[in-house]
Short mmCIF file of C-alpha atoms in Angstrom, two decimals:
data_model
loop_
_atom_site.label_atom_id
_atom_site.label_comp_id
_atom_site.label_asym_id
_atom_site.label_seq_id
_atom_site.Cartn_x
_atom_site.Cartn_y
_atom_site.Cartn_z
CA MET A 1 -8.51 6.79 -13.63
CA ARG A 2 -6.43 8.92 -15.99
CA LEU A 3 -7.58 11.43 -18.56
CA SER A 4 -6.55 8.97 -21.27
CA ASP A 5 -8.95 6.40 -19.80
CA LEU A 6 -11.86 8.61 -20.91
CA ARG A 7 -11.19 7.98 -24.60
CA ASP A 8 -14.24 6.44 -26.31
CA ARG A 9 -16.34 6.75 -23.15
CA SER A 10 -19.45 8.78 -22.45
CA VAL A 11 -18.57 11.58 -20.01
CA ALA A 12 -20.63 14.23 -18.21
CA VAL A 13 -18.82 17.10 -16.48
CA TRP A 14 -21.02 18.34 -13.63
CA GLY A 15 -20.39 21.96 -12.73
CA SER A 16 -19.88 25.16 -14.67
CA GLY A 17 -17.35 26.95 -12.48
CA ARG A 18 -13.57 27.07 -12.97
CA GLU A 19 -13.16 23.37 -12.14
CA GLY A 20 -15.90 22.39 -14.59
CA VAL A 21 -14.43 24.54 -17.36
CA ALA A 22 -10.97 23.08 -16.72
CA ALA A 23 -12.31 19.51 -16.78
CA ALA A 24 -14.33 19.94 -19.97
CA ALA A 25 -11.44 21.68 -21.75
CA ALA A 26 -8.99 18.94 -20.70
CA ILE A 27 -11.25 16.01 -21.54
CA ALA A 28 -12.36 17.15 -24.99
CA PRO A 29 -9.00 16.55 -26.75
CA VAL A 30 -8.78 13.01 -25.30
CA GLY A 31 -11.56 11.83 -27.62
CA PRO A 32 -14.49 10.72 -25.47
CA ALA A 33 -17.35 9.02 -27.30
CA ASP A 34 -19.64 11.72 -25.94
CA LEU A 35 -18.96 14.74 -23.74
CA VAL A 36 -21.44 17.15 -22.20
CA ALA A 37 -21.35 19.61 -19.33
CA VAL A 38 -24.22 19.87 -16.86
CA ASP A 39 -25.04 23.28 -15.44
CA ASP A 40 -24.77 23.92 -11.73
CA THR A 41 -26.95 27.01 -11.61
CA LEU A 42 -27.16 27.06 -7.81
CA ASN A 43 -23.41 27.56 -7.53
CA PHE A 44 -22.44 31.22 -7.22
CA LEU A 45 -19.09 30.32 -8.78
CA ALA A 46 -20.69 29.35 -12.11
CA LEU A 47 -19.11 31.07 -15.13
CA ASP A 48 -20.47 32.26 -18.45
CA TRP A 49 -20.04 29.00 -20.36
CA ALA A 50 -20.38 30.65 -23.78
CA GLN A 51 -17.36 32.82 -23.04
CA SER A 52 -15.25 30.05 -21.51
CA ARG A 53 -12.54 27.85 -23.02
CA ALA A 54 -15.01 24.94 -22.92
CA ARG A 55 -17.70 26.69 -24.95
CA ASP A 56 -17.58 24.01 -27.67
CA VAL A 57 -18.71 21.38 -25.16
CA PRO A 58 -22.54 21.30 -25.05
CA LEU A 59 -23.94 22.68 -21.77
CA ILE A 60 -27.10 20.94 -20.52
CA THR A 61 -29.44 23.05 -18.41
CA GLY A 62 -32.85 22.79 -16.82
CA ASP A 63 -34.88 19.59 -16.93
CA GLY A 64 -32.29 17.76 -19.02
CA CYS A 65 -29.58 17.76 -16.34
CA PHE A 66 -30.57 14.57 -14.53
CA ASP A 67 -30.96 12.53 -17.70
CA ALA A 68 -27.61 13.79 -19.04
CA LEU A 69 -25.84 12.67 -15.89
CA MET A 70 -27.55 9.29 -15.70
CA GLY A 71 -26.78 8.67 -19.37
CA ALA A 72 -23.02 8.93 -18.85
CA GLU A 73 -20.53 6.19 -18.08
CA VAL A 74 -18.38 8.62 -16.09
CA ILE A 75 -19.37 11.73 -14.14
CA VAL A 76 -16.59 14.24 -13.46
CA ARG A 77 -17.98 16.38 -10.67
CA SER A 78 -16.86 19.79 -9.52
CA PRO A 79 -15.86 20.06 -5.85
CA GLY A 80 -19.11 21.78 -4.87
CA ILE A 81 -21.19 18.71 -5.75
CA GLY A 82 -21.45 16.87 -2.45
CA GLN A 83 -21.15 13.20 -1.57
CA THR A 84 -24.69 13.32 -0.20
CA HIS A 85 -26.30 14.86 -3.30
CA PRO A 86 -29.16 12.51 -4.27
CA TRP A 87 -28.04 12.45 -7.90
CA ILE A 88 -24.54 11.33 -6.89
CA ILE A 89 -26.06 8.61 -4.72
CA GLU A 90 -28.30 7.49 -7.60
CA ALA A 91 -25.43 7.54 -10.11
CA ARG A 92 -23.36 5.26 -7.92
CA ARG A 93 -26.34 2.97 -7.39
CA ARG A 94 -26.55 2.62 -11.16
CA GLY A 95 -22.86 1.78 -11.43
CA ILE A 96 -21.78 5.07 -13.00
CA GLU A 97 -18.19 5.98 -12.15
CA VAL A 98 -17.86 9.29 -10.29
CA THR A 99 -14.57 11.15 -10.11
CA GLY A 100 -13.21 14.71 -10.06
CA GLY A 101 -10.82 16.82 -12.06
CA THR A 102 -8.18 16.74 -9.32
CA ALA A 103 -8.30 12.93 -9.24
CA LEU A 104 -7.85 12.75 -13.02
CA TRP A 105 -4.88 15.11 -12.83
CA MET A 106 -3.30 13.39 -9.81
CA ALA A 107 -3.28 10.02 -11.59
CA ASP A 108 -0.71 11.43 -14.02
CA HIS A 109 1.23 13.76 -11.69
CA ALA A 110 1.26 12.23 -8.20
CA GLY A 111 5.00 11.53 -8.28
CA ALA A 112 5.82 15.21 -8.77
CA THR A 113 3.30 16.59 -6.28
CA VAL A 114 3.15 17.83 -2.70
CA GLY A 115 -0.49 17.79 -1.60
CA VAL A 116 -1.58 19.74 1.47
CA THR A 117 -4.91 19.55 3.24
CA GLY A 118 -6.33 20.29 6.67
CA SER A 119 -9.36 21.76 8.40
CA LYS A 120 -7.30 24.88 9.04
CA GLY A 121 -3.93 26.12 7.87
CA LYS A 122 -3.79 24.41 4.48
CA SER A 123 -3.59 27.65 2.44
CA THR A 124 -0.84 29.15 4.60
CA THR A 125 1.12 25.92 4.70
CA THR A 126 0.79 25.33 0.95
CA THR A 127 1.99 28.83 0.06
CA LEU A 128 4.78 28.58 2.65
CA ILE A 129 6.05 25.36 1.07
CA HIS A 130 5.90 26.93 -2.39
CA HIS A 131 7.66 30.09 -1.19
CA LEU A 132 10.39 28.23 0.73
CA LEU A 133 11.12 25.93 -2.22
CA GLY A 134 11.69 29.01 -4.35
CA GLY A 135 13.95 30.42 -1.63
CA VAL A 136 16.30 27.42 -1.82
CA GLY A 137 16.38 27.30 -5.60
CA ARG A 138 13.73 24.61 -6.06
CA PRO A 139 10.92 26.45 -7.90
CA ALA A 140 7.51 24.77 -8.08
CA VAL A 141 4.09 25.41 -9.58
CA LEU A 142 1.34 26.35 -7.09
CA GLY A 143 -2.30 25.40 -7.59
CA GLY A 144 -5.30 23.37 -6.50
CA ASN A 145 -7.90 24.86 -4.18
CA ILE A 146 -5.85 28.05 -4.13
CA GLY A 147 -5.16 29.60 -7.52
CA THR A 148 -5.28 27.42 -10.62
CA ALA A 149 -7.37 24.27 -11.03
CA PRO A 150 -5.08 21.22 -11.37
CA LEU A 151 -6.22 20.42 -14.92
CA ASP A 152 -5.14 23.92 -15.94
CA LEU A 153 -1.62 23.70 -14.50
CA PRO A 154 1.37 23.92 -16.88
CA PRO A 155 4.02 21.17 -17.13
CA ALA A 156 6.50 21.31 -14.24
CA GLN A 157 9.00 19.20 -12.33
CA GLN A 158 7.41 20.02 -8.97
CA TYR A 159 3.86 20.93 -7.97
CA VAL A 160 2.53 22.14 -4.63
CA LEU A 161 -1.25 21.82 -4.32
CA GLU A 162 -3.69 22.93 -1.68
CA LEU A 163 -6.48 20.35 -1.65
CA SER A 164 -9.91 20.75 -0.09
CA CYS A 165 -11.83 17.87 1.43
CA TYR A 166 -14.01 17.96 -1.69
CA GLN A 167 -11.00 17.38 -3.92
CA CYS A 168 -9.45 14.75 -1.67
CA ALA A 169 -12.64 12.68 -1.61
CA ASP A 170 -12.27 11.40 -5.19
CA LEU A 171 -8.52 10.69 -5.20
CA ALA A 172 -7.39 7.22 -6.22
CA ASP A 173 -3.72 8.25 -6.10
CA SER A 174 -1.88 10.00 -3.27
CA PRO A 175 0.73 12.68 -3.99
CA ARG A 176 4.36 11.80 -3.40
CA VAL A 177 4.33 13.96 -0.25
CA ALA A 178 1.03 14.36 1.60
CA ALA A 179 0.87 16.99 4.36
CA LEU A 180 -1.88 17.41 6.95
CA THR A 181 -2.22 20.53 9.10
CA ALA A 182 -5.29 20.04 11.31
CA LEU A 183 -8.44 17.94 11.61
CA PHE A 184 -11.75 18.97 13.13
CA PRO A 185 -15.42 18.73 12.05
CA GLU A 186 -16.26 20.81 8.97
CA HIS A 187 -18.62 20.69 5.97
CA LEU A 188 -20.61 17.86 7.52
CA ASP A 189 -23.61 18.49 5.24
CA TRP A 190 -21.43 17.81 2.15
CA HIS A 191 -19.87 14.63 3.54
CA GLY A 192 -22.79 13.20 5.50
CA GLY A 193 -21.26 13.21 8.98
CA GLU A 194 -18.13 13.77 11.05
CA GLU A 195 -16.47 10.41 10.42
CA GLU A 196 -17.34 10.66 6.73
CA TYR A 197 -15.61 14.04 6.63
CA TYR A 198 -12.49 12.58 8.25
CA ARG A 199 -12.57 9.67 5.79
CA ASP A 200 -12.75 11.99 2.77
CA LYS A 201 -10.10 14.35 4.13
CA LEU A 202 -7.67 11.56 4.95
CA ASN A 203 -8.21 9.95 1.55
CA LEU A 204 -5.21 12.12 0.63
CA VAL A 205 -2.95 9.60 2.41
CA ALA A 206 -4.89 6.42 1.59
CA HIS A 207 -3.13 5.48 -1.64
CA GLY A 208 0.52 4.95 -0.85
CA PRO A 209 2.24 8.33 -0.60
CA GLU A 210 6.02 8.19 -0.30
CA HIS A 211 5.96 10.59 2.66
CA VAL A 212 3.20 11.61 5.07
CA VAL A 213 3.78 14.75 7.15
CA TYR A 214 1.35 15.79 9.87
CA ASN A 215 1.00 18.27 12.70
CA ALA A 216 1.75 16.17 15.79
CA ALA A 217 0.00 18.67 18.09
CA ASP A 218 -3.37 17.82 16.51
CA GLU A 219 -4.86 14.99 18.54
CA ARG A 220 -7.22 13.82 15.80
CA LEU A 221 -4.41 13.57 13.28
CA ALA A 222 -2.10 11.88 15.76
CA ALA A 223 -4.77 9.24 16.41
CA ARG A 224 -5.47 8.56 12.73
CA VAL A 225 -2.22 9.09 10.82
CA THR A 226 1.26 7.61 10.81
CA GLY A 227 4.20 9.35 9.18
CA ARG A 228 6.59 12.20 9.93
CA ALA A 229 5.33 14.19 12.91
CA ALA A 230 6.03 17.92 12.68
CA GLY A 231 6.38 19.97 15.86
CA LEU A 232 8.12 17.42 18.09
CA PRO A 233 11.64 17.81 19.54
CA ASP A 234 13.06 15.04 17.32
CA GLY A 235 12.09 17.04 14.21
CA PHE A 236 11.24 20.62 13.34
CA HIS A 237 9.81 22.51 16.30
CA VAL A 238 9.78 25.91 18.00
CA ASP A 239 11.40 26.27 21.41
CA GLY A 240 13.04 29.14 23.30
CA GLY A 241 12.16 31.64 20.58
CA GLN A 242 13.99 29.59 17.94
CA VAL A 243 12.83 27.40 15.07
CA ARG A 244 14.85 24.23 15.62
CA PHE A 245 15.62 20.95 13.89
CA ARG A 246 16.41 18.14 16.35
CA GLY A 247 17.35 20.75 18.92
CA GLU A 248 19.66 22.73 16.67
CA PRO A 249 18.55 26.36 16.13
CA LEU A 250 17.87 27.36 12.54
CA PHE A 251 16.55 30.91 12.91
CA ALA A 252 14.52 33.08 15.29
CA ARG A 253 10.76 32.59 15.60
CA THR A 254 10.35 36.32 15.03
CA VAL A 255 11.46 35.85 11.42
CA LEU A 256 7.97 34.45 10.75
CA GLY A 257 5.61 37.40 10.48
CA LEU A 258 2.52 35.38 11.44
CA VAL A 259 0.92 35.36 14.88
CA GLY A 260 -0.24 32.28 16.72
CA ILE A 261 1.10 28.90 17.77
CA HIS A 262 -0.89 27.31 14.96
CA ASN A 263 1.22 29.22 12.43
CA GLU A 264 4.41 28.00 14.12
CA ARG A 265 3.10 24.49 13.54
CA ASN A 266 2.25 25.29 9.93
CA LEU A 267 5.87 26.37 9.45
CA CYS A 268 7.12 23.14 11.02
CA VAL A 269 4.93 21.13 8.65
CA ALA A 270 6.30 23.12 5.69
CA LEU A 271 9.91 22.58 6.76
CA THR A 272 9.29 18.85 7.27
CA VAL A 273 7.91 18.68 3.72
CA LEU A 274 11.06 20.35 2.37
CA ASP A 275 13.20 17.87 4.29
CA SER A 276 11.14 15.02 2.78
CA LEU A 277 11.91 16.42 -0.66
CA GLY A 278 15.63 16.26 0.04
CA VAL A 279 16.29 19.87 1.04
CA ASP A 280 19.07 20.13 3.65
CA CYS A 281 17.35 22.63 5.91
CA VAL A 282 20.33 22.96 8.25
CA ALA A 283 22.72 23.83 5.42
CA GLU A 284 20.08 26.11 3.90
CA ARG A 285 19.11 27.81 7.17
CA ASP A 286 20.13 31.32 6.00
CA ALA A 287 18.23 31.00 2.73
CA LEU A 288 15.22 29.61 4.59
CA ALA A 289 15.31 32.44 7.14
CA ALA A 290 15.34 34.98 4.32
CA ALA A 291 12.46 33.22 2.59
CA VAL A 292 10.40 32.98 5.78
CA SER A 293 11.05 36.66 6.46
CA SER A 294 9.82 37.66 2.98
CA TYR A 295 6.69 35.49 3.11
CA GLN A 296 3.57 37.62 2.70
CA PRO A 297 0.60 36.54 4.87
CA LEU A 298 -2.55 35.59 3.00
CA PRO A 299 -5.54 37.94 3.32
CA HIS A 300 -8.48 37.27 5.64
CA ARG A 301 -6.39 35.08 7.97
CA LEU A 302 -5.55 37.06 11.11
CA THR A 303 -4.89 40.13 8.97
CA GLU A 304 -4.26 43.11 11.23
CA ILE A 305 -5.72 46.51 10.33
CA ALA A 306 -4.06 49.70 11.50
CA ASP A 307 -6.29 52.03 13.51
CA PRO A 308 -5.54 55.41 15.12
CA SER A 309 -7.43 54.52 18.31
CA GLY A 310 -4.74 52.23 19.66
CA LEU A 311 -6.93 49.19 19.04
CA THR A 312 -5.84 46.39 16.73
CA PHE A 313 -8.59 45.21 14.39
CA VAL A 314 -8.08 41.73 12.96
CA ASP A 315 -9.76 40.23 9.89
CA ASP A 316 -10.06 36.47 10.32
CA THR A 317 -13.22 36.10 8.26
CA LEU A 318 -12.11 32.71 6.90
CA ALA A 319 -12.52 31.19 10.37
CA THR A 320 -15.81 29.45 9.60
CA SER A 321 -15.85 26.90 12.44
CA PRO A 322 -15.55 27.13 16.23
CA TYR A 323 -12.19 25.33 16.10
CA ALA A 324 -10.73 27.89 13.69
CA SER A 325 -11.90 30.71 15.96
CA MET A 326 -10.30 29.00 18.95
CA HIS A 327 -6.92 29.11 17.16
CA ALA A 328 -7.43 32.81 16.45
CA ILE A 329 -8.36 33.62 20.05
CA ASP A 330 -5.26 31.78 21.27
CA ALA A 331 -3.11 33.92 18.97
CA TYR A 332 -4.10 37.02 21.00
CA GLU A 333 -3.79 35.49 24.45
CA GLY A 334 -2.59 38.02 26.98
CA ARG A 335 -4.33 40.99 25.33
CA ALA A 336 -7.71 42.53 26.04
CA LEU A 337 -9.86 40.93 23.35
CA THR A 338 -13.27 41.38 21.76
CA VAL A 339 -14.38 38.69 19.32
CA ILE A 340 -17.16 39.13 16.74
CA VAL A 341 -18.87 35.83 15.90
CA GLY A 342 -21.81 34.71 13.78
CA GLY A 343 -22.83 33.99 10.22
CA THR A 344 -24.71 31.30 8.34
CA ASP A 345 -26.19 28.91 10.89
CA ARG A 346 -25.29 25.35 9.87
CA GLY A 347 -26.33 23.97 13.24
CA LEU A 348 -22.73 23.53 14.43
CA ASP A 349 -22.08 22.54 18.02
CA TYR A 350 -20.41 25.45 19.83
CA THR A 351 -19.82 23.53 23.04
CA PRO A 352 -16.09 23.10 22.17
CA LEU A 353 -15.81 26.91 21.98
CA ARG A 354 -17.49 27.23 25.36
CA ASP A 355 -15.11 24.71 26.88
CA HIS A 356 -12.14 26.53 25.33
CA LEU A 357 -13.21 29.86 26.86
CA ALA A 358 -14.04 28.50 30.30
CA THR A 359 -11.01 30.15 31.91
CA ARG A 360 -10.61 33.12 29.54
CA THR A 361 -11.48 36.78 30.01
CA LEU A 362 -12.83 38.46 26.88
CA THR A 363 -15.89 39.97 25.21
CA VAL A 364 -17.89 38.14 22.54
CA ILE A 365 -20.34 39.99 20.26
CA GLY A 366 -22.79 37.91 18.22
CA ILE A 367 -24.17 38.97 14.83
CA PRO A 368 -26.83 37.31 12.65
CA ASP A 369 -27.65 34.63 11.86
CA SER A 370 -25.92 32.32 14.34
CA GLY A 371 -24.43 34.93 16.66
CA ALA A 372 -27.25 34.90 19.18
CA ARG A 373 -27.06 31.11 19.47
CA ILE A 374 -23.28 31.23 19.91
CA VAL A 375 -23.39 33.79 22.71
CA GLU A 376 -26.22 31.84 24.36
CA THR A 377 -23.91 28.83 24.41
CA LEU A 378 -21.28 30.96 26.17
CA ALA A 379 -23.73 32.31 28.75
CA ASP A 380 -22.66 32.18 32.40
CA LEU A 381 -18.95 31.75 31.70
CA PRO A 382 -17.39 33.84 34.48
CA GLY A 383 -14.83 35.69 32.36
CA VAL A 384 -16.85 36.12 29.16
CA ARG A 385 -19.00 39.16 28.54
CA THR A 386 -21.55 38.53 25.78
CA GLU A 387 -23.43 41.03 23.64
CA VAL A 388 -25.58 40.86 20.50
CA ALA A 389 -25.46 43.38 17.63
CA GLU A 390 -27.88 43.80 14.75
CA ASP A 391 -25.18 43.55 12.08
CA LEU A 392 -21.42 43.62 11.52
CA VAL A 393 -21.22 47.42 11.39
CA ALA A 394 -23.05 47.74 14.70
CA ALA A 395 -20.75 45.09 16.18
CA VAL A 396 -17.65 47.08 15.19
CA ARG A 397 -19.14 50.23 16.71
CA LEU A 398 -19.95 48.36 19.94
CA ALA A 399 -16.50 46.75 20.03
CA ARG A 400 -14.88 50.19 20.00
CA LYS A 401 -16.80 51.08 23.16
CA LEU A 402 -16.07 47.85 24.99
CA THR A 403 -12.42 47.15 24.13
CA PRO A 404 -9.71 48.87 26.20
CA VAL A 405 -6.98 50.84 24.44
CA GLY A 406 -4.23 48.47 23.41
CA GLY A 407 -6.69 45.62 22.99
CA ALA A 408 -7.71 43.73 19.85
CA VAL A 409 -11.03 43.40 18.03
CA LEU A 410 -11.12 40.08 16.22
CA LEU A 411 -13.59 39.20 13.46
CA SER A 412 -13.41 35.41 13.70
CA PRO A 413 -17.00 34.42 12.94
CA ALA A 414 -16.95 30.64 13.59
CA ALA A 415 -19.52 30.46 10.79
CA PRO A 416 -19.68 30.90 7.00
CA SER A 417 -20.62 34.18 5.35
CA TYR A 418 -23.46 33.27 3.00
CA GLY A 419 -26.91 34.76 3.51
CA ARG A 420 -25.94 38.17 4.82
CA PHE A 421 -22.94 38.48 2.50
CA ARG A 422 -22.11 37.35 -1.05
CA ASN A 423 -19.04 35.48 0.18
CA PHE A 424 -16.19 35.80 2.69
CA GLU A 425 -14.53 38.57 0.67
CA HIS A 426 -17.69 40.65 0.93
CA ARG A 427 -17.83 40.11 4.69
CA SER A 428 -14.21 41.22 4.91
CA GLU A 429 -14.93 44.34 2.84
CA VAL A 430 -17.83 45.29 5.12
CA PHE A 431 -15.66 44.79 8.21
CA LEU A 432 -12.83 46.95 6.82
CA GLN A 433 -15.23 49.70 5.82
CA ALA A 434 -16.89 49.60 9.24
CA VAL A 435 -13.48 49.96 10.93
CA ARG A 436 -12.73 53.01 8.76
CA ASP A 437 -16.15 54.60 9.18
CA THR A 438 -16.15 54.25 12.97
CA ALA A 439 -12.55 55.37 13.49
#
C-alpha cells in the first residue's frame, strides 16, 4: 500500500508521537475521504498535537478512540501499538487494513533503501553503513528508528534506515538491501511470542529484496535466512588483527574504535552491504580505513567513562535483554569485571545468561526490579559472586569496593529502564552521576 492508495479512503492514524505526526502530515495532502488521529495517551513519546505539523488533523481522545478506529477503512499505527493489542486484533477481525508509516514510505522508496534490523547492533551497523558510504563519496540519508521518521525524510538517491521489529512487522515491500545483525528473543509481549517476534523481524526480507546480508555467526539467523553471509572467510571477516575480504587484508582491526567481537561482526555486515551496493571495498580500502577510524560510537552502547580510580566504568544501558548483556560481558573478557543488572521485570528467562557465565569469573550486582531474580538465577555458579543493591547509586558504590584496580564496572542491565527511570537516557544519567559522586 502506497500513500497514494489512501486517496478517497477513510484513514485513522493511531499514535500521537513523532511517527503519528509524520503519518498524519504525509497523508493529509493525498486527499483521504476522512482523516483523524487517535491519541495514544499511555505512550510517553506522545507530543503536543496542537503544536505539531499535523495540528489541522482532528485528534480523537478519550471514549471516542475505539469508535474512530473501528470506523476507518485503514488504520496507520505507530510502532508502539502492538500486534497483540485487542483493538488491533478486533480491527483485523472486521476486515480493516492495518499498516504503518514505514510500510507506506517503503512502498515508494524500497529500490533506493538499505534497511537494517536486528535484536542487537542495528543502530551501530546502520550508522556505520551511512558513515562509510559518505567516506567513499556515496552520501546517503539516514533515518528510521534512529533519527527521522521515514515519512519525514527528504528526497534522496540513497537511504539507510534502521528498522525496529515494530516497523518491520507491517512491511509489504523489502528494501533493495536488507541487513540483519542478530536474532534473539525480545519484545515478546508486543509480538505475542518468540516465533511471532522472529516472524515480524524477518518480515524485512520476506518481500523480494535484491540483496540479503546477515551475520553468519548468529545461529538463529543462519538457520532462518539465506543470502550473503558476513563474517566468513570467503567474505568480509576479521582474522589475525586485520579486517579482510576473501583473505586479503584491508586495514587493521584497531582502526575500529569499538570493543567486542559483536562490533567486528557489525563492521563486516556494513562492509558487505557496501559491496552489495557496488562499492569496490578493496580499491577503496584507504578511504574506508579513514572512515572507520573517524566513526564516533553511539552513546549508551559500551560507552567507557574515565575515572581517576583506575577502574573503567562502562555505560551499556541499552542492553535490555540477557543476550545483549552476554555480548557486553564478552567484550571485556580477560579483565576483572563487575556487572550491574536489573530493571523492569518482563518475566524474561535468564537461564541463557546463567549458561553463558558457567565458566566465567566475575561479580554481578542486582538492582530493582528484576535484579534479585537475575542474581538468584546465577546462584551457585562457581566463579560468579552475586550481590544485591537497593538502587543504581548503591550498586556503583558497592562495585567500587568489589572491583580490583584495572577492572571494569559494566552497567549492562539485561532489562528495560521503565518504572524506576523515565527511560534509558535517564538511567544512563543516574549512572554517570553516581560514578562522579562516588569517585
